[in-house]
Amino acid sequence: MQNPSMPSVRLAIVNGHVLDTSDMTLSELTSVVVEGENILAVGDAVRADIVIDARGGFILPGFIDAHVHFRLATLDFHALEKWSEVEYGLAMGNLARETLHRGFTTVRDLGGDVEGLMRAIDRGTADGPRIVRAGRMLSQTGGHGDAESGPRPVPDCACQMRHTAFGIVADGVDAVRKAARHNLRDGSDFLKIHVSGGVASPSDPLESIQYTPEEVAAVVQEAEHRQTYVAAHAYSPKSIIMAVENGVHTIEHGNLIDDEAAIAMFARGAILVPTLSTYEAMDVFGERYGLPRANREKNRKVLDAGLASLEIARRHGVTLGFGTDLIGETQSRQRREFAIRAEVETAKQILHSLYLVNAQLCRGGGRLGTVIAGAAGDLVVSRSNPLEDIAGLANDNALSAVVKAGKIVFQG
């Protein structure tokens, strides 16, 4: 965060091709000047205090990941149950710093208490991206977000709720309404619910439908009253249709989507946020890091359906965002999402999802995902041409510099 008592520092990135995200074209060699936290000028030769030579590379807006989980700081879920807040804080801080160094200057956190991490980043005591957060995830009893293991006492009434640092377990219209209001009171930028089974939870089948239309509609109403929206974890077609028919704005994952569900999403203007890299990572590293066998078996099913889900969605005109959903140790594979999606999508389609769609989901349209005067000074310098080799962004040495809010956070 810029100290108002200190003079603004001017940073110039010179000798680079700037990506215009309005039409996905690259400029001739030019410069970008950042003063303080915002872009001052593009193309003008202005005196600068610090100069980065892009050496003919490509100057892009900072990457935006529309689906991360800093609270899910390890694939060893048994360990997560035992960690103290100090252990969480250290692990989350490391993940946030590494995310920023990979070029992701803004992320959308889809569930879990990240308030302390956000404060630390804002105060400059930790390095990390801008975080737009859902707060604690909402789940029915026995749903994907019901993360406590072992037997639980039977509630005395339907209105009783349980919560962890990850989510709130709430059943019934009144309870989910209360949970939604609590999250919004605590500062959630949007809300997240679970309407189908998931990979990371051992006891609920992927195809299970969670929550009822009435419960979903109640959460959506509370979000709309705060001029925001609801995101829903969903895999199965029936759960996707139920969610969007009751006002959910984004479907997270959606690997098992079919034609009928895609048509329903398009008709209601709902957005799909695929997260394909996480399934590949769990397939490769899940056993090593302690992911239970039951989870690995469910993961294989959604992994196999991943690329087809993109093709189905695009065939019916569904708008796609760009997410990763990587957990703990696997978050190092965040840029792998570029290479996976390049198997069935064009570079321009992927960049549109990354910058334009994601900026809107993060409520940063006009300031995020663009390199224009007045936008946030969030930039990455790529050695590879993103229009010719979008998969090249997944390489370890793809970036030569990362800048967030006018501050160099990585150069190499």
CSV table of N, CA and C in Angstrom, one decimal, residues 229-285:
chain,number,residue,atom,x,y,z
A,229,TYR,N,-23.4,-11.1,-5.9
A,229,TYR,CA,-23.9,-12.3,-6.6
A,229,TYR,C,-23.5,-13.6,-5.8
A,230,VAL,N,-24.0,-14.7,-6.3
A,230,VAL,CA,-23.7,-16.0,-5.7
A,230,VAL,C,-22.9,-16.9,-6.7
A,231,ALA,N,-21.9,-17.5,-6.2
A,231,ALA,CA,-21.1,-18.6,-6.9
A,231,ALA,C,-21.5,-19.9,-6.4
A,232,ALA,N,-21.6,-20.9,-7.2
A,232,ALA,CA,-22.0,-22.2,-6.8
A,232,ALA,C,-21.0,-23.3,-7.2
A,233,HIS,N,-20.5,-24.1,-6.3
A,233,HIS,CA,-19.8,-25.3,-6.6
A,233,HIS,C,-20.8,-26.3,-7.2
A,234,ALA,N,-20.5,-26.7,-8.4
A,234,ALA,CA,-21.5,-27.7,-9.0
A,234,ALA,C,-20.8,-28.5,-10.1
A,235,TYR,N,-21.1,-29.8,-10.2
A,235,TYR,CA,-20.6,-30.7,-11.2
A,235,TYR,C,-21.7,-31.2,-12.1
A,236,SER,N,-22.8,-31.7,-11.5
A,236,SER,CA,-23.8,-32.5,-12.2
A,236,SER,C,-24.7,-31.5,-13.0
A,237,PRO,N,-25.2,-32.0,-14.1
A,237,PRO,CA,-26.2,-31.1,-14.9
A,237,PRO,C,-27.4,-30.7,-14.0
A,238,LYS,N,-28.0,-31.6,-13.3
A,238,LYS,CA,-29.2,-31.2,-12.5
A,238,LYS,C,-28.8,-30.1,-11.5
A,239,SER,N,-27.7,-30.2,-10.8
A,239,SER,CA,-27.3,-29.2,-9.8
A,239,SER,C,-27.0,-27.8,-10.5
A,240,ILE,N,-26.4,-27.9,-11.7
A,240,ILE,CA,-26.2,-26.6,-12.4
A,240,ILE,C,-27.5,-26.0,-12.8
A,241,ILE,N,-28.4,-26.7,-13.3
A,241,ILE,CA,-29.7,-26.2,-13.8
A,241,ILE,C,-30.4,-25.6,-12.6
A,242,MET,N,-30.5,-26.3,-11.4
A,242,MET,CA,-31.2,-25.8,-10.2
A,242,MET,C,-30.6,-24.5,-9.8
A,243,ALA,N,-29.2,-24.4,-9.8
A,243,ALA,CA,-28.6,-23.2,-9.3
A,243,ALA,C,-28.9,-22.0,-10.2
A,244,VAL,N,-28.7,-22.2,-11.5
A,244,VAL,CA,-28.9,-21.0,-12.4
A,244,VAL,C,-30.4,-20.6,-12.5
A,245,GLU,N,-31.3,-21.6,-12.4
A,245,GLU,CA,-32.7,-21.2,-12.5
A,245,GLU,C,-33.1,-20.5,-11.2
A,246,ASN,N,-32.4,-20.5,-10.2
A,246,ASN,CA,-32.7,-19.8,-8.9
A,246,ASN,C,-31.7,-18.6,-8.7
A,247,GLY,N,-31.0,-18.2,-9.8
A,247,GLY,CA,-30.3,-16.9,-9.7
A,247,GLY,C,-28.9,-16.9,-9.5
A,248,VAL,N,-28.2,-18.1,-9.4
A,248,VAL,CA,-26.8,-18.2,-9.2
A,248,VAL,C,-26.1,-17.6,-10.4
A,249,HIS,N,-25.1,-16.8,-10.2
A,249,HIS,CA,-24.4,-16.1,-11.3
A,249,HIS,C,-23.2,-16.9,-11.9
A,250,THR,N,-22.4,-17.6,-11.0
A,250,THR,CA,-21.3,-18.3,-11.6
A,250,THR,C,-21.4,-19.8,-11.1
A,251,ILE,N,-21.1,-20.7,-12.0
A,251,ILE,CA,-20.9,-22.1,-11.7
A,251,ILE,C,-19.4,-22.4,-11.7
A,252,GLU,N,-19.0,-22.9,-10.6
A,252,GLU,CA,-17.5,-23.2,-10.4
A,252,GLU,C,-17.3,-24.7,-10.7
A,253,HIS,N,-16.4,-25.0,-11.6
A,253,HIS,CA,-16.0,-26.3,-12.1
A,253,HIS,C,-16.9,-26.8,-13.2
A,254,GLY,N,-18.0,-27.3,-13.0
A,254,GLY,CA,-19.0,-27.7,-14.0
A,254,GLY,C,-18.5,-28.8,-14.9
A,255,ASN,N,-17.6,-29.7,-14.5
A,255,ASN,CA,-17.0,-30.7,-15.4
A,255,ASN,C,-18.0,-31.6,-16.0
A,256,LEU,N,-19.1,-31.9,-15.3
A,256,LEU,CA,-20.1,-32.9,-15.9
A,256,LEU,C,-21.2,-32.2,-16.6
A,257,ILE,N,-21.1,-31.0,-17.0
A,257,ILE,CA,-22.1,-30.2,-17.7
A,257,ILE,C,-22.5,-31.0,-19.0
A,258,ASP,N,-23.8,-30.9,-19.3
A,258,ASP,CA,-24.3,-31.4,-20.6
A,258,ASP,C,-25.0,-30.3,-21.4
A,259,ASP,N,-25.5,-30.7,-22.5
A,259,ASP,CA,-26.1,-29.7,-23.4
A,259,ASP,C,-27.2,-28.9,-22.7
A,260,GLU,N,-28.1,-29.6,-22.0
A,260,GLU,CA,-29.3,-29.0,-21.4
A,260,GLU,C,-28.8,-28.0,-20.3
A,261,ALA,N,-27.8,-28.4,-19.5
A,261,ALA,CA,-27.3,-27.5,-18.5
A,261,ALA,C,-26.6,-26.2,-19.1
A,262,ALA,N,-25.9,-26.5,-20.2
A,262,ALA,CA,-25.2,-25.3,-20.9
A,262,ALA,C,-26.2,-24.4,-21.5
A,263,ILE,N,-27.3,-24.9,-22.0
A,263,ILE,CA,-28.4,-24.1,-22.6
A,263,ILE,C,-29.0,-23.2,-21.5
A,264,ALA,N,-29.2,-23.9,-20.3
A,264,ALA,CA,-29.8,-23.2,-19.2
A,264,ALA,C,-28.9,-22.0,-18.7
A,265,MET,N,-27.6,-22.3,-18.7
A,265,MET,CA,-26.7,-21.3,-18.3
A,265,MET,C,-26.7,-20.1,-19.2
A,266,PHE,N,-26.6,-20.4,-20.5
A,266,PHE,CA,-26.6,-19.3,-21.5
A,266,PHE,C,-27.9,-18.5,-21.4
A,267,ALA,N,-29.0,-19.1,-21.2
A,267,ALA,CA,-30.3,-18.4,-21.2
A,267,ALA,C,-30.4,-17.4,-20.1
A,268,ARG,N,-29.6,-17.7,-19.0
A,268,ARG,CA,-29.7,-16.8,-17.8
A,268,ARG,C,-28.4,-16.0,-17.6
A,269,GLY,N,-27.5,-16.0,-18.6
A,269,GLY,CA,-26.3,-15.2,-18.5
A,269,GLY,C,-25.4,-15.6,-17.4
A,270,ALA,N,-25.4,-16.9,-17.0
A,270,ALA,CA,-24.5,-17.4,-16.0
A,270,ALA,C,-23.2,-17.7,-16.6
A,271,ILE,N,-22.1,-17.6,-15.7
A,271,ILE,CA,-20.7,-17.7,-16.1
A,271,ILE,C,-20.2,-19.0,-15.6
A,272,LEU,N,-19.4,-19.8,-16.4
A,272,LEU,CA,-18.8,-21.0,-16.0
A,272,LEU,C,-17.3,-20.6,-15.7
A,273,VAL,N,-16.8,-21.1,-14.5
A,273,VAL,CA,-15.4,-20.9,-14.1
A,273,VAL,C,-14.8,-22.3,-14.1
A,274,PRO,N,-14.2,-22.7,-15.1
A,274,PRO,CA,-13.5,-24.1,-15.1
A,274,PRO,C,-12.2,-24.0,-14.3
A,275,THR,N,-11.8,-25.1,-13.7
A,275,THR,CA,-10.6,-25.2,-12.9
A,275,THR,C,-9.9,-26.5,-13.2
A,276,LEU,N,-9.4,-26.7,-14.4
A,276,LEU,CA,-8.9,-28.0,-14.8
A,276,LEU,C,-7.6,-28.4,-14.2
A,277,SER,N,-6.7,-27.4,-13.9
A,277,SER,CA,-5.4,-27.8,-13.5
A,277,SER,C,-5.4,-28.5,-12.1
A,278,THR,N,-6.4,-28.3,-11.3
A,278,THR,CA,-6.4,-28.9,-10.0
A,278,THR,C,-6.6,-30.4,-10.1
A,279,TYR,N,-7.4,-30.9,-11.1
A,279,TYR,CA,-7.7,-32.3,-11.2
A,279,TYR,C,-6.5,-33.0,-11.7
A,280,GLU,N,-5.7,-32.4,-12.7
A,280,GLU,CA,-4.5,-33.0,-13.1
A,280,GLU,C,-3.5,-33.1,-12.0
A,281,ALA,N,-3.4,-32.0,-11.2
A,281,ALA,CA,-2.5,-32.0,-10.0
A,281,ALA,C,-2.8,-33.0,-9.0
A,282,MET,N,-4.1,-33.2,-8.7
A,282,MET,CA,-4.5,-34.2,-7.7
A,282,MET,C,-4.2,-35.6,-8.2
A,283,ASP,N,-4.4,-35.8,-9.5
A,283,ASP,CA,-4.1,-37.1,-10.1
A,283,ASP,C,-2.6,-37.4,-10.0
A,284,VAL,N,-1.8,-36.4,-10.2
A,284,VAL,CA,-0.3,-36.7,-10.2
A,284,VAL,C,0.2,-36.7,-8.8
A,285,PHE,N,-0.2,-35.8,-7.9
A,285,PHE,CA,0.4,-35.7,-6.6
A,285,PHE,C,-0.5,-36.0,-5.4
